Short mmCIF file of C-alpha atoms in Angstrom, two decimals:
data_model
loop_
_atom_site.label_atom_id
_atom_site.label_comp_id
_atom_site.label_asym_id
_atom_site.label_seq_id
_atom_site.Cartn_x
_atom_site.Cartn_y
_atom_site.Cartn_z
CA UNK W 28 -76.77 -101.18 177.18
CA UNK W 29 -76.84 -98.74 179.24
CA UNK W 30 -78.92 -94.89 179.08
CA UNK W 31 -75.51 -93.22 179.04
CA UNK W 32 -74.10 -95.79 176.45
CA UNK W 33 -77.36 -95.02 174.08
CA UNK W 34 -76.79 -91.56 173.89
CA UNK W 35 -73.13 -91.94 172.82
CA UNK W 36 -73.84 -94.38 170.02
CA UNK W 37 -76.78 -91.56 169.40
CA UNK W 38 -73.96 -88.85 168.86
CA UNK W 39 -71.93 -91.36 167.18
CA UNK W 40 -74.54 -91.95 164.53
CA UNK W 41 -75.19 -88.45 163.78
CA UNK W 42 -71.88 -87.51 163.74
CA UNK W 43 -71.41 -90.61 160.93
CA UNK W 44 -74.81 -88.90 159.69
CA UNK W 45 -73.68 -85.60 159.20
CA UNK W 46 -74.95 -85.35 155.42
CA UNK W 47 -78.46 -85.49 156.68
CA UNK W 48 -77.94 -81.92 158.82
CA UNK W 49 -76.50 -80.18 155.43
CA UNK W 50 -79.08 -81.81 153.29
CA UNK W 51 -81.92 -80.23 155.79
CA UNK W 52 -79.61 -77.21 155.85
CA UNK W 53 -79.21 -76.99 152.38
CA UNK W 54 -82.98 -77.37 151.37
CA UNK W 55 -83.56 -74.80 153.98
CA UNK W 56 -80.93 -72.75 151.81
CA UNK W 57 -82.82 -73.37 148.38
CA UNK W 58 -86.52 -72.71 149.83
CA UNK W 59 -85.26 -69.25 151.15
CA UNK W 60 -83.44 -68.16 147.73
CA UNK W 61 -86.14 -69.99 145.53
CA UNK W 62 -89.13 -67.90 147.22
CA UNK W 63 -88.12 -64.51 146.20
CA UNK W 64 -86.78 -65.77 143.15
CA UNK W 65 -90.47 -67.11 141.87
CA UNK W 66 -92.86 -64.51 143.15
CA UNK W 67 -91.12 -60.65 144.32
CA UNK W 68 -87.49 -60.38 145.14
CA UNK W 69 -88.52 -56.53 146.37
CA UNK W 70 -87.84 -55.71 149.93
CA UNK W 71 -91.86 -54.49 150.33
CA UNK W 72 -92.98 -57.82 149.47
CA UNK W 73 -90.60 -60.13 151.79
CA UNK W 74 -90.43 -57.89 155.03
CA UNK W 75 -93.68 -59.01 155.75
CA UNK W 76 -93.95 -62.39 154.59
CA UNK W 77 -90.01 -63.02 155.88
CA UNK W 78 -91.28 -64.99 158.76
CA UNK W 79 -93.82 -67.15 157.21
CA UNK W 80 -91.25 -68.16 154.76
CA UNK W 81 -88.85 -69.26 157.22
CA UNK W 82 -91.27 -71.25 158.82
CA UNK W 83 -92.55 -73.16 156.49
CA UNK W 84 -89.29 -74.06 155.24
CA UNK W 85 -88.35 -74.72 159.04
CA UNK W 86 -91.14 -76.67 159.10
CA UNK W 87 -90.55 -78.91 155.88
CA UNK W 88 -86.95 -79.26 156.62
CA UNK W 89 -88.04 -80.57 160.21
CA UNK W 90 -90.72 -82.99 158.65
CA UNK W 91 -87.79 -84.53 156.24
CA UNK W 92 -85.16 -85.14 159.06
CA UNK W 93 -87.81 -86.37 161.63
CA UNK W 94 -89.96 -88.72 159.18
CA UNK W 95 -86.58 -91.49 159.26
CA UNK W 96 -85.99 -91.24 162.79
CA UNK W 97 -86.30 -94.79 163.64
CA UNK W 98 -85.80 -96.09 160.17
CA UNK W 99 -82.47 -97.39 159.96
CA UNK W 100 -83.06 -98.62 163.41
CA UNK W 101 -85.72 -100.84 162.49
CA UNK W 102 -84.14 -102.23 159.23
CA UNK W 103 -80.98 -103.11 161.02
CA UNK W 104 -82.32 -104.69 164.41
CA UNK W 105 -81.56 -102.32 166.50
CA UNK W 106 -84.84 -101.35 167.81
CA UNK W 107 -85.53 -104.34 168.97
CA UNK W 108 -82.11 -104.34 170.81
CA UNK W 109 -83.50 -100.94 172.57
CA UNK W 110 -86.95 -102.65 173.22
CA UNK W 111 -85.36 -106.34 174.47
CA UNK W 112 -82.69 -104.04 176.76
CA UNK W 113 -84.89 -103.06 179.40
CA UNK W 114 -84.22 -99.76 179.01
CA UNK W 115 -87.70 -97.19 179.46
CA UNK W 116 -88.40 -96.81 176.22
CA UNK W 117 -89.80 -93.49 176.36
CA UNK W 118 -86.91 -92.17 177.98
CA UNK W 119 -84.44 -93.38 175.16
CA UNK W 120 -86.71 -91.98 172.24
CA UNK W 121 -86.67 -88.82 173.95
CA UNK W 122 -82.30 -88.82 174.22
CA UNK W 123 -82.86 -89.96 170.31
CA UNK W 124 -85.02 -86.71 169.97
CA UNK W 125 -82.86 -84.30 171.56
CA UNK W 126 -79.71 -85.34 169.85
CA UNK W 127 -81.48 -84.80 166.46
CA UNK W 128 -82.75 -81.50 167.50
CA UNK W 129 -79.78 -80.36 168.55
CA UNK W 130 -78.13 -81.88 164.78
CA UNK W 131 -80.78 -79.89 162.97
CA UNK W 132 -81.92 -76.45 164.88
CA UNK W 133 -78.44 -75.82 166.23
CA UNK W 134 -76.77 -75.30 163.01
CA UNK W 135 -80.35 -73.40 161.73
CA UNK W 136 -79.98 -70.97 164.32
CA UNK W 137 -76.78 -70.14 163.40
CA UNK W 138 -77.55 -69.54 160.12
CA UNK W 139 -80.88 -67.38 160.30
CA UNK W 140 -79.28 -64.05 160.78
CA UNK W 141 -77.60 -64.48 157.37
CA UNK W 142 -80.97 -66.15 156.12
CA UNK W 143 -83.13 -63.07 157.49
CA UNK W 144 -80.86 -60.39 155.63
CA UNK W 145 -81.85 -62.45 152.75
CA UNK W 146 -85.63 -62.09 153.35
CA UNK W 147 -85.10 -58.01 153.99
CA UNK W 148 -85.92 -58.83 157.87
CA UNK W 149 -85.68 -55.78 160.08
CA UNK W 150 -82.45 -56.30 162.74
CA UNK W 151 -85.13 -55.72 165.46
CA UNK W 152 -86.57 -58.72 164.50
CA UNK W 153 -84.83 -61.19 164.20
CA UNK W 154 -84.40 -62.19 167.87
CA UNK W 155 -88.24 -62.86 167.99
CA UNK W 156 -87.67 -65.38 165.44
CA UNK W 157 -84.92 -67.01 166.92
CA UNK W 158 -87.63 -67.35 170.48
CA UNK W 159 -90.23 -68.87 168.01
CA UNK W 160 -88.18 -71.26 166.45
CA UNK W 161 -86.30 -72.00 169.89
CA UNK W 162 -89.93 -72.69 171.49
CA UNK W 163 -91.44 -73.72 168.32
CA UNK W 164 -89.39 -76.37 167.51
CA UNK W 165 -89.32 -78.83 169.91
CA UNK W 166 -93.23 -79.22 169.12
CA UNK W 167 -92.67 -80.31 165.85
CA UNK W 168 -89.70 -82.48 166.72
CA UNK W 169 -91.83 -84.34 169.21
CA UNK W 170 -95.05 -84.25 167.05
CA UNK W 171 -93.41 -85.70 164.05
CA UNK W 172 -91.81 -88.45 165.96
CA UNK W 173 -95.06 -90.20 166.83
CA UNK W 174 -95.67 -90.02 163.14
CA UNK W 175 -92.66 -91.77 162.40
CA UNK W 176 -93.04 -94.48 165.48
CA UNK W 177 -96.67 -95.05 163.83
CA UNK W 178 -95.00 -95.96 160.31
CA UNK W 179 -91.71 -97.00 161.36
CA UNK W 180 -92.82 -100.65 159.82
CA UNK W 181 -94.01 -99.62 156.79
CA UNK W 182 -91.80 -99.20 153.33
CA UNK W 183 -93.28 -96.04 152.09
CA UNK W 184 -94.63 -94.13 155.23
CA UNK W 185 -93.24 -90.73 154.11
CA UNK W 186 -96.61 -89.12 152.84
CA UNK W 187 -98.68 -91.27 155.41
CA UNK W 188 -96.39 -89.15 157.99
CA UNK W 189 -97.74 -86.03 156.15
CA UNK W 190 -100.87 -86.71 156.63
CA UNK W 191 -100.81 -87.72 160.37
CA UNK W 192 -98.92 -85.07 161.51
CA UNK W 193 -99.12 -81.85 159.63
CA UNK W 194 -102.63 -80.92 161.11
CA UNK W 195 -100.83 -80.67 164.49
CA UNK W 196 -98.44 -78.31 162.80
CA UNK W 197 -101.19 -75.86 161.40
CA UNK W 198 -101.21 -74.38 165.26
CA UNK W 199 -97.25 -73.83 165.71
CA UNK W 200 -96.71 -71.94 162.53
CA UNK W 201 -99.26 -69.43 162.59
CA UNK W 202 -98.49 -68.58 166.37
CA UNK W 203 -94.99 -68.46 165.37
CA UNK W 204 -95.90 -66.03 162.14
CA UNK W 205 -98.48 -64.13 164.41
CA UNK W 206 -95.77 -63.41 166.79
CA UNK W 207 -93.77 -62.24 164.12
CA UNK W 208 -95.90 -60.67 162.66
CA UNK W 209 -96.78 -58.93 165.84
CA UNK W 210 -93.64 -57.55 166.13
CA UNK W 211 -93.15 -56.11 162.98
CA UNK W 212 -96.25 -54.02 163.81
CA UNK W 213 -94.53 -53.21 166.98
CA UNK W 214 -97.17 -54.84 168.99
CA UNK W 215 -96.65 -57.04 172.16
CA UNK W 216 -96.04 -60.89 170.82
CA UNK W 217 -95.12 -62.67 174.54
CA UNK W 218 -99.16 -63.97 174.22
CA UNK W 219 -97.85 -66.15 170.95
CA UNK W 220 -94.75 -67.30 172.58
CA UNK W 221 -95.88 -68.58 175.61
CA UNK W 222 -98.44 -70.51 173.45
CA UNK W 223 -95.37 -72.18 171.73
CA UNK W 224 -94.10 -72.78 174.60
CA UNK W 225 -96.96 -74.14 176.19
CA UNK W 226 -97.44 -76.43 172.63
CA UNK W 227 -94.36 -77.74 173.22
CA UNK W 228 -94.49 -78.74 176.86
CA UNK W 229 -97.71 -80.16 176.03
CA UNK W 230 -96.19 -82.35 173.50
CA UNK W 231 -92.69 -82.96 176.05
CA UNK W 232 -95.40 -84.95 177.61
CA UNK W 233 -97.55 -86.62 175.44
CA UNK W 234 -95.12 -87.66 172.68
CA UNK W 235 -92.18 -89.86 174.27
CA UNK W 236 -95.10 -92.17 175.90
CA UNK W 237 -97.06 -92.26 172.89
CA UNK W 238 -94.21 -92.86 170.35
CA UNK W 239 -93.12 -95.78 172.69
CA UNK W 240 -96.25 -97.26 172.43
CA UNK W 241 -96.61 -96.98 168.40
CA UNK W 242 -93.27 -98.14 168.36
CA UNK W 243 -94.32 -101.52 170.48
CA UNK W 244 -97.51 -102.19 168.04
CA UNK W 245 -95.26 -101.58 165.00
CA UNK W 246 -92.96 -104.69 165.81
CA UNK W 247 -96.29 -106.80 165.69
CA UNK J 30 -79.89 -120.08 193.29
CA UNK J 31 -79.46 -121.96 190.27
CA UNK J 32 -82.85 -124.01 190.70
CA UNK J 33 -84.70 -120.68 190.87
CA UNK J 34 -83.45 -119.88 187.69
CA UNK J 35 -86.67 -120.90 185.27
CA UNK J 36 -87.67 -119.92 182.57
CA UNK J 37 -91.73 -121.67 182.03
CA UNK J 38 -94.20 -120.26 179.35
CA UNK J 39 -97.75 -121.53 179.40
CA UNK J 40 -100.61 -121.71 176.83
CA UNK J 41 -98.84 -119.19 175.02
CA UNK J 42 -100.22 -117.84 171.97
CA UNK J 43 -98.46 -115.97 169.07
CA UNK J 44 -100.46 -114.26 166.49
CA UNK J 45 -98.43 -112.93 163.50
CA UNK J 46 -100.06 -111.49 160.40
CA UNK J 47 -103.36 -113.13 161.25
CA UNK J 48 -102.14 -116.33 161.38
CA UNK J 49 -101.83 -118.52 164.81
CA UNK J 50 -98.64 -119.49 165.69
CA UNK J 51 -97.73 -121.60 168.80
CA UNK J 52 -101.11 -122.52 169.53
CA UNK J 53 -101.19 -123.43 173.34
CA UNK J 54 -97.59 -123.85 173.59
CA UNK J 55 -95.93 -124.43 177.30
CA UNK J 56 -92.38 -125.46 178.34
CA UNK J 57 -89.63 -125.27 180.93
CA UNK J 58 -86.25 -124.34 180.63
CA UNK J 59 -84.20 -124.64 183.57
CA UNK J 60 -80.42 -123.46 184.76
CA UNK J 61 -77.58 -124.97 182.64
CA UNK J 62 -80.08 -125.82 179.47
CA UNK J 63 -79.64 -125.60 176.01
CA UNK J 64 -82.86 -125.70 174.14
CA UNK J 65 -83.02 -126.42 170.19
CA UNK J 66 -86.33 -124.73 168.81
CA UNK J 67 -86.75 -126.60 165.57
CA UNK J 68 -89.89 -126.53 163.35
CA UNK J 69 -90.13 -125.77 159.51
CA UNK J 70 -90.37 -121.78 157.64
CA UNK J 71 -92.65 -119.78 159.28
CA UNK J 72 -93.29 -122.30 162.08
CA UNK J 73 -92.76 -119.28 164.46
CA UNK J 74 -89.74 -119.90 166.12
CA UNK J 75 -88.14 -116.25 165.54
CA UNK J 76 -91.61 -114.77 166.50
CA UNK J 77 -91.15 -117.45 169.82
CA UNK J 78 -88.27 -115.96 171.05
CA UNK J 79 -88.97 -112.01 170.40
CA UNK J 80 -92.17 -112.86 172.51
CA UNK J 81 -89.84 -114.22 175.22
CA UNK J 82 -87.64 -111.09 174.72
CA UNK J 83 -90.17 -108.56 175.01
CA UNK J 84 -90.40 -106.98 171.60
CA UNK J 85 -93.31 -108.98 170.39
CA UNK J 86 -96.40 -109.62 173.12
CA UNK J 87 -98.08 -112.54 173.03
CA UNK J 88 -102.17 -113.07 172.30
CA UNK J 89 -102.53 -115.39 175.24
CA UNK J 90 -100.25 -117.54 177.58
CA UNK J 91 -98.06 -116.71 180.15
CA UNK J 92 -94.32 -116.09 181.18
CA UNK J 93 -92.98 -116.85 184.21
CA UNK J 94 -89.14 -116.44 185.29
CA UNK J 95 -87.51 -117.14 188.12
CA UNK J 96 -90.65 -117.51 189.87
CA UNK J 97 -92.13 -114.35 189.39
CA UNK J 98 -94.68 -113.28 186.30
CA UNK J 99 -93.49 -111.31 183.24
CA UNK J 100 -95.77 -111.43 181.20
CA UNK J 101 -96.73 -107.73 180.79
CA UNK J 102 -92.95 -106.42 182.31
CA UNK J 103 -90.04 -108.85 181.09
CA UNK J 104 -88.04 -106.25 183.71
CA UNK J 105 -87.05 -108.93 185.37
CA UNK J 106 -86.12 -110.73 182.47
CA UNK J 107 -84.55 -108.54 180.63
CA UNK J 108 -81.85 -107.64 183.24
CA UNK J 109 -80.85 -110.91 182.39
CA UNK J 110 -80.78 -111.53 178.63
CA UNK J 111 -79.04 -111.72 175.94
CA UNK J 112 -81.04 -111.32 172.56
CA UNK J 113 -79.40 -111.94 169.36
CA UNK J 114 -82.61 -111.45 166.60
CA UNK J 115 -82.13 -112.47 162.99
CA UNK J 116 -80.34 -108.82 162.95
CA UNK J 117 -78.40 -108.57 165.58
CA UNK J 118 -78.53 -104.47 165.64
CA UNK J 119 -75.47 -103.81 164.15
CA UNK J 120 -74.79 -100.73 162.91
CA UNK J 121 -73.35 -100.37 159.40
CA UNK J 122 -71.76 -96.90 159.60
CA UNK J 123 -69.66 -97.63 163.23
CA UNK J 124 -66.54 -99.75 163.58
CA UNK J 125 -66.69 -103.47 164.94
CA UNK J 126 -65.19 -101.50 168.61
CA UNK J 127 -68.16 -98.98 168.64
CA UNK J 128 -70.68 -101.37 167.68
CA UNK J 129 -69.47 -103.58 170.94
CA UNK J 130 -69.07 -100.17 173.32
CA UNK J 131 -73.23 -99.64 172.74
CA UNK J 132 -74.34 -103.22 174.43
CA UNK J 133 -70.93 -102.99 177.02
CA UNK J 134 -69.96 -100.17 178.22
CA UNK J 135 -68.15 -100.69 181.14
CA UNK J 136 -66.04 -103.12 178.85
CA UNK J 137 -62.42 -102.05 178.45
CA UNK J 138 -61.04 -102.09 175.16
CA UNK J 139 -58.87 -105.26 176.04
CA UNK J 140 -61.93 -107.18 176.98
CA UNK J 141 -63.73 -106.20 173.66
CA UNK J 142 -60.32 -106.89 171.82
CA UNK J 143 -60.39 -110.72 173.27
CA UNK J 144 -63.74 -111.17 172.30
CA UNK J 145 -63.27 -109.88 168.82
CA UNK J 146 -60.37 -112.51 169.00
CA UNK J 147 -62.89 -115.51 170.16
CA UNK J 148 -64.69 -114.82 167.03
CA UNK J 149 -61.51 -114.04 164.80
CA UNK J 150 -62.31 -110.58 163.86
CA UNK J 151 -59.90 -109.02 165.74
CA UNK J 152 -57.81 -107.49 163.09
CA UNK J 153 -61.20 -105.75 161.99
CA UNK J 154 -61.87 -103.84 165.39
CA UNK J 155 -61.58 -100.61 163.87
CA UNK J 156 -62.90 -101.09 160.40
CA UNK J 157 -66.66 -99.84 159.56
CA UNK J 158 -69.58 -102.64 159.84
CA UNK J 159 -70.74 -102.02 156.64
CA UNK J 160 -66.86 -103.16 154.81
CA UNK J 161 -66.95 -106.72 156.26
CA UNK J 162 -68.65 -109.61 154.75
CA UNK J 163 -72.50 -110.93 155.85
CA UNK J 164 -70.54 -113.68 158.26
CA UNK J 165 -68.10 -110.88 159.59
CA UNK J 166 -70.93 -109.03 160.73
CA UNK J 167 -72.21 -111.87 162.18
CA UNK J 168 -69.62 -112.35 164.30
CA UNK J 169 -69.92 -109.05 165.91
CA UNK J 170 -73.27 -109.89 167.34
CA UNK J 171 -71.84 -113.21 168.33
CA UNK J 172 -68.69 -111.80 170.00
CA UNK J 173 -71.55 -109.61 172.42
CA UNK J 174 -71.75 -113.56 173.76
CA UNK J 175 -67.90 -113.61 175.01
CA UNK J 176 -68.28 -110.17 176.88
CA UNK J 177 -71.70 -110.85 178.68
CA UNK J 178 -72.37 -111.99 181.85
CA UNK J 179 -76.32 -112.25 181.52
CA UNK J 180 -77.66 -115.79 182.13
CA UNK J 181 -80.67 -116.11 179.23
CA UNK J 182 -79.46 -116.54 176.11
CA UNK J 183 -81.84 -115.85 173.19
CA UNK J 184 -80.52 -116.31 169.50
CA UNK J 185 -82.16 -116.66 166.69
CA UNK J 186 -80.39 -118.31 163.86
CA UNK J 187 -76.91 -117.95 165.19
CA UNK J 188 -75.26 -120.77 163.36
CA UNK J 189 -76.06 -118.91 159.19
CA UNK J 190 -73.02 -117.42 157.69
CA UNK J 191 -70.81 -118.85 159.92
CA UNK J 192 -67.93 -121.08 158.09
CA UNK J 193 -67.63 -124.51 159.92
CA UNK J 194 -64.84 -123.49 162.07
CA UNK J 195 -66.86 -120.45 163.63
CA UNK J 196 -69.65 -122.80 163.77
CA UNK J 197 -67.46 -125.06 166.62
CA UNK J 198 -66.74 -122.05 168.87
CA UNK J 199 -69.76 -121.19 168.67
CA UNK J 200 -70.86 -124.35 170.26
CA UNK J 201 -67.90 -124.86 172.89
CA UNK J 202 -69.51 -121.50 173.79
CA UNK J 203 -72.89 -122.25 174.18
CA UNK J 204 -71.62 -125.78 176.26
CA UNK J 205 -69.18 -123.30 178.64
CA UNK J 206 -72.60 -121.34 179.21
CA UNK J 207 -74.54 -124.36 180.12
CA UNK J 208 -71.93 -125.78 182.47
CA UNK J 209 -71.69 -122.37 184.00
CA UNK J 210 -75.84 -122.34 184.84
CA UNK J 211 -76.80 -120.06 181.98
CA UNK J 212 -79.82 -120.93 180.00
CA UNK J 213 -79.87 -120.88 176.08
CA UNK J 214 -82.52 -120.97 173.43
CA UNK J 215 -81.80 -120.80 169.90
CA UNK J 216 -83.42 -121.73 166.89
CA UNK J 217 -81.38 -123.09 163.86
CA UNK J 218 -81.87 -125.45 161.15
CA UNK J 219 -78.14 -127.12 161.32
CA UNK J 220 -77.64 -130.02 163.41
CA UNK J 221 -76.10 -129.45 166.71
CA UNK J 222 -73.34 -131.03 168.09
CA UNK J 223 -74.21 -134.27 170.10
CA UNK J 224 -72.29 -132.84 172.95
CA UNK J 225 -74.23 -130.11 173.43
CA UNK J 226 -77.28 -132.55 174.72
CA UNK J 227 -79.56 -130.11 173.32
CA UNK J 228 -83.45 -130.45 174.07
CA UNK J 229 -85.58 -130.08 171.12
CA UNK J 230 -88.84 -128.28 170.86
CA UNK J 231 -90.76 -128.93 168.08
CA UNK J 232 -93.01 -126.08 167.07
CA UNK J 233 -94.74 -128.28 164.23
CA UNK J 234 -98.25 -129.11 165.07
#
């Protein structure tokens, strides 16, 4: 096995996969039409809370796709394969990560200008929510995926996941909103962004290492 | 080169669901060896071998191989094994072909075609894991045996699911290894074939 060989059978699997990117997709979809639906469908209610909505709903859909990252991996042997190639571990969760994000956010960011004309947000906007979600991102991506190396062994780590993880979230989604939010006043938002940004990086550096580590004390 | 080819574990150590397993357990295994780990359910023999492979770590003891200590970096190790676990990392959703391509990728597809052959699931190559049978799928871990060239060979239950004609070229394999200096260790609960000269190691206290 080699690094290069990984991240082809990566592709490969995600590509076999693809009904996990539409299902995240699609409950993106539903939270977006369901949320003016149940409280205010009028355009003075959403063009304020447009960006909050889409991040939760980011944020959720991220949480779903990230939480089984290693789980048919473990069932089926092959993380033990990765840990008993001698390939760095930490570098091979991180090709793992980036293939996913790429599965998930790729497709999302097509789809948000057609999402924000749902939500009544402003043209001017929108690019400012395609930077938060572009920096944003990768922080919850990489944050999750220790969550999921801690429980990788367990049958029903999905809420223990939750519970790990979502504190670390709290920070990314309200400076994405504030930066949003920001703009819509027609304020100066680069403050929140390079906070995301700086999130992120922090987590590029913490999270491969760490998740390798989980991963090695979850096999015992 | 084919005396410094050793693989010796000392006072090793396995603790597994807080129970002690392999309590002060050493042994040799040397070039050209096949070694038959035999002791009853739960005696620890799969936990054994993931410990020599890397993905478990042992509570005490010691690895050494080929003279040098890997006991916290199997590095050296590794470069060198083969490790078939109970499952063997196949992936359900790929074809037999891409399944293979992962572990060898510098394989050509004729190579991977003649060891699909060895194992006679060649006409398979480019049907999904998940439509053969449990000792089809078997025998795409096993064919990863034909295409390798590392010297350790780690397997864990190889012999289950196999019908009794897999189960002989499965052991003319493991006695071409031997006679070519490769080292095996497996663990099964079948008798092996006399021919074979396998060493036992019994993990029964």
């Amino acid at each position: 096995m080699t690094y290069l060989s990984f991240l082809k059978s990566e592709l490969l699997a995600v590509f076999y996969r693809k009904q996990d990117t539409i299902n995240a997709l699609a409950f993106f979809l539903i939270v977006i039409t369901l949320f003016p639906l149940g409280v205010n469908p009028s355009a003075d209610f959403l063009e304020p809370a447009a960006g909050g909505i889409v991040w939760c709903a980011a944020s959720l859909a991220i949480l779903l796709s990230v939480e089984s990252l290693f789980k048919e991996d473990f069932n089926d042997g092959s993380l033990e394969q990765l840990i008993a190639s001698g390939l760095y571990l930490p570098i091979t969760i991180l090709i793992k990560l980036v293939i996913q994000w790429c599965a998930v956010i790729v497709p999302l960011l097509l789809l948000i200008p057609l999402f924000s004309q749902m939500l009544f947000l402003p043209w001017s906007i929108v690019h400012v929510l395609i930077f938060t979600l572009l920096l944003g991102s990768p922080a919850l991506f990489l944050v999750g995926t220790i969550g999921a190396a801690l429980t990788v062994s367990l049958k029903r780590g999905a809420v223990l996941v939750l519970l790990i993880i979502l504190p670390f979230y709290l920070p990314v989604i309200i400076f994405a909103t504030g930066a949003i939010s920001a703009a819509q006043a027609g304020q100066d938002y680069s403050g929140q962004l390079a906070i995301l940004g700086a999130i992120s990086l922090l987590s590029l550096a913490l999270s491969p290492g760490m998740s390798a580590v989980s991963i090695k004390a979850s096999m015992n | 080169m084919q005396s410094t080819l050793t693989l010796s574990v000392s006072n090793l150590l396995i603790e597994r669901a807080e129970r002690l397993l392999c309590k002060d357990l050493s042994f040799e295994i040397h070039a050209g060896e096949i070694v038959h780990i035999v002791g009853e359910n739960g005696a620890g023999k799969s936990s054994l071998l993931k410990v020599i492979a890397g993905v478990l770590s042992p509570l005490e003891g010691e690895l050494f191989f080929a003279g040098e200590r890997i006991t916290a970096h199997r590095d050296v190790l590794q470069a060198q094994l083969c490790y078939l676990g109970h499952l063997a990392g196949v992936k359900s959703s790929f074809t037999v072909i891409e399944n293979l391509a992962l572990h060898f990728p510098a394989a050509t597809e004729v190579q991977i075609l003649a060891a699909l052959r060895s194992v006679n699931i060649e006409k398979y190559a480019t049907t999904p894991a998940y439509q053969l049978s449990a000792g089809q799928q078997k025998r795409i871990g096993l064919a990863r045996l034909w295409l390798t060239n590392k010297k350790v060979w780690l397997l864990d239950e190889p012999f289950t699911a196999l019908d009794t004609k897999g189960v002989t070229v499965l052991e003319e394999k493991l006695q071409q290894h031997a006679e070519l200096g490769g080292m095996t260790l497996l663990t099964t609960h079948q008798k092996l074939n006399s021919t074979l000269h396998a060493r036992e190691l019994s993990l029964d206290s």
